[in-house]
Amino acid sequence: TKREGKQYLEQVKLLPKDFTWKITGGVYILETKVIFVSYSGPLIAVVVHSKEIAQQQRATFEFMWGMLK
């Protein structure tokens, strides 16, 4: 995808129609930290500074991503 003269690599996958979890937050996985954000009620964010936890969260994400079609 190109936006404003920059090229981005993107891949989109959709959750199954019968997916019933109500998603009210987000997880941002960076190189050496993970940020957990809750968007329901007051905005809350927790930052975990740990390369090991970031690696584990990334592995979990990659596993789940691979399960989607």
mmCIF file of C-alpha atoms in Angstrom, residues 5-6 8 12 19 21-22 24-26 38 40 42-43 45 52-53 56 59 66 69:
data_model
loop_
_atom_site.group_PDB
_atom_site.id
_atom_site.type_symbol
_atom_site.label_atom_id
_atom_site.label_comp_id
_atom_site.label_asym_id
_atom_site.label_seq_id
_atom_site.Cartn_x
_atom_site.Cartn_y
_atom_site.Cartn_z
ATOM 1 C CA GLY A 5 4.675 8.763 -1.065
ATOM 2 C CA LYS A 6 5.595 6.098 1.522
ATOM 3 C CA TYR A 8 3.778 0.209 3.747
ATOM 4 C CA VAL A 12 -5.362 -7.975 6.754
ATOM 5 C CA PHE A 19 -16.239 -14.688 16.896
ATOM 6 C CA TRP A 21 -15.461 -11.695 22.167
ATOM 7 C CA LYS A 22 -16.167 -8.049 22.833
ATOM 8 C CA THR A 24 -12.506 -3.192 24.300
ATOM 9 C CA GLY A 25 -8.773 -2.701 24.315
ATOM 10 C CA GLY A 26 -5.557 -3.098 22.444
ATOM 11 C CA SER A 38 -8.320 -0.392 27.841
ATOM 12 C CA SER A 40 -13.861 1.003 27.925
ATOM 13 C CA PRO A 42 -11.623 5.662 31.634
ATOM 14 C CA LEU A 43 -8.622 5.237 29.358
ATOM 15 C CA ALA A 45 -2.685 1.906 29.774
ATOM 16 C CA GLU A 52 11.334 -11.282 27.197
ATOM 17 C CA ILE A 53 7.630 -10.463 27.656
ATOM 18 C CA GLN A 56 6.512 -13.923 24.234
ATOM 19 C CA ALA A 59 5.168 -15.252 19.510
ATOM 20 C CA GLY A 66 -1.210 -18.039 11.592
ATOM 21 C CA LYS A 69 -7.294 -17.629 7.092
#
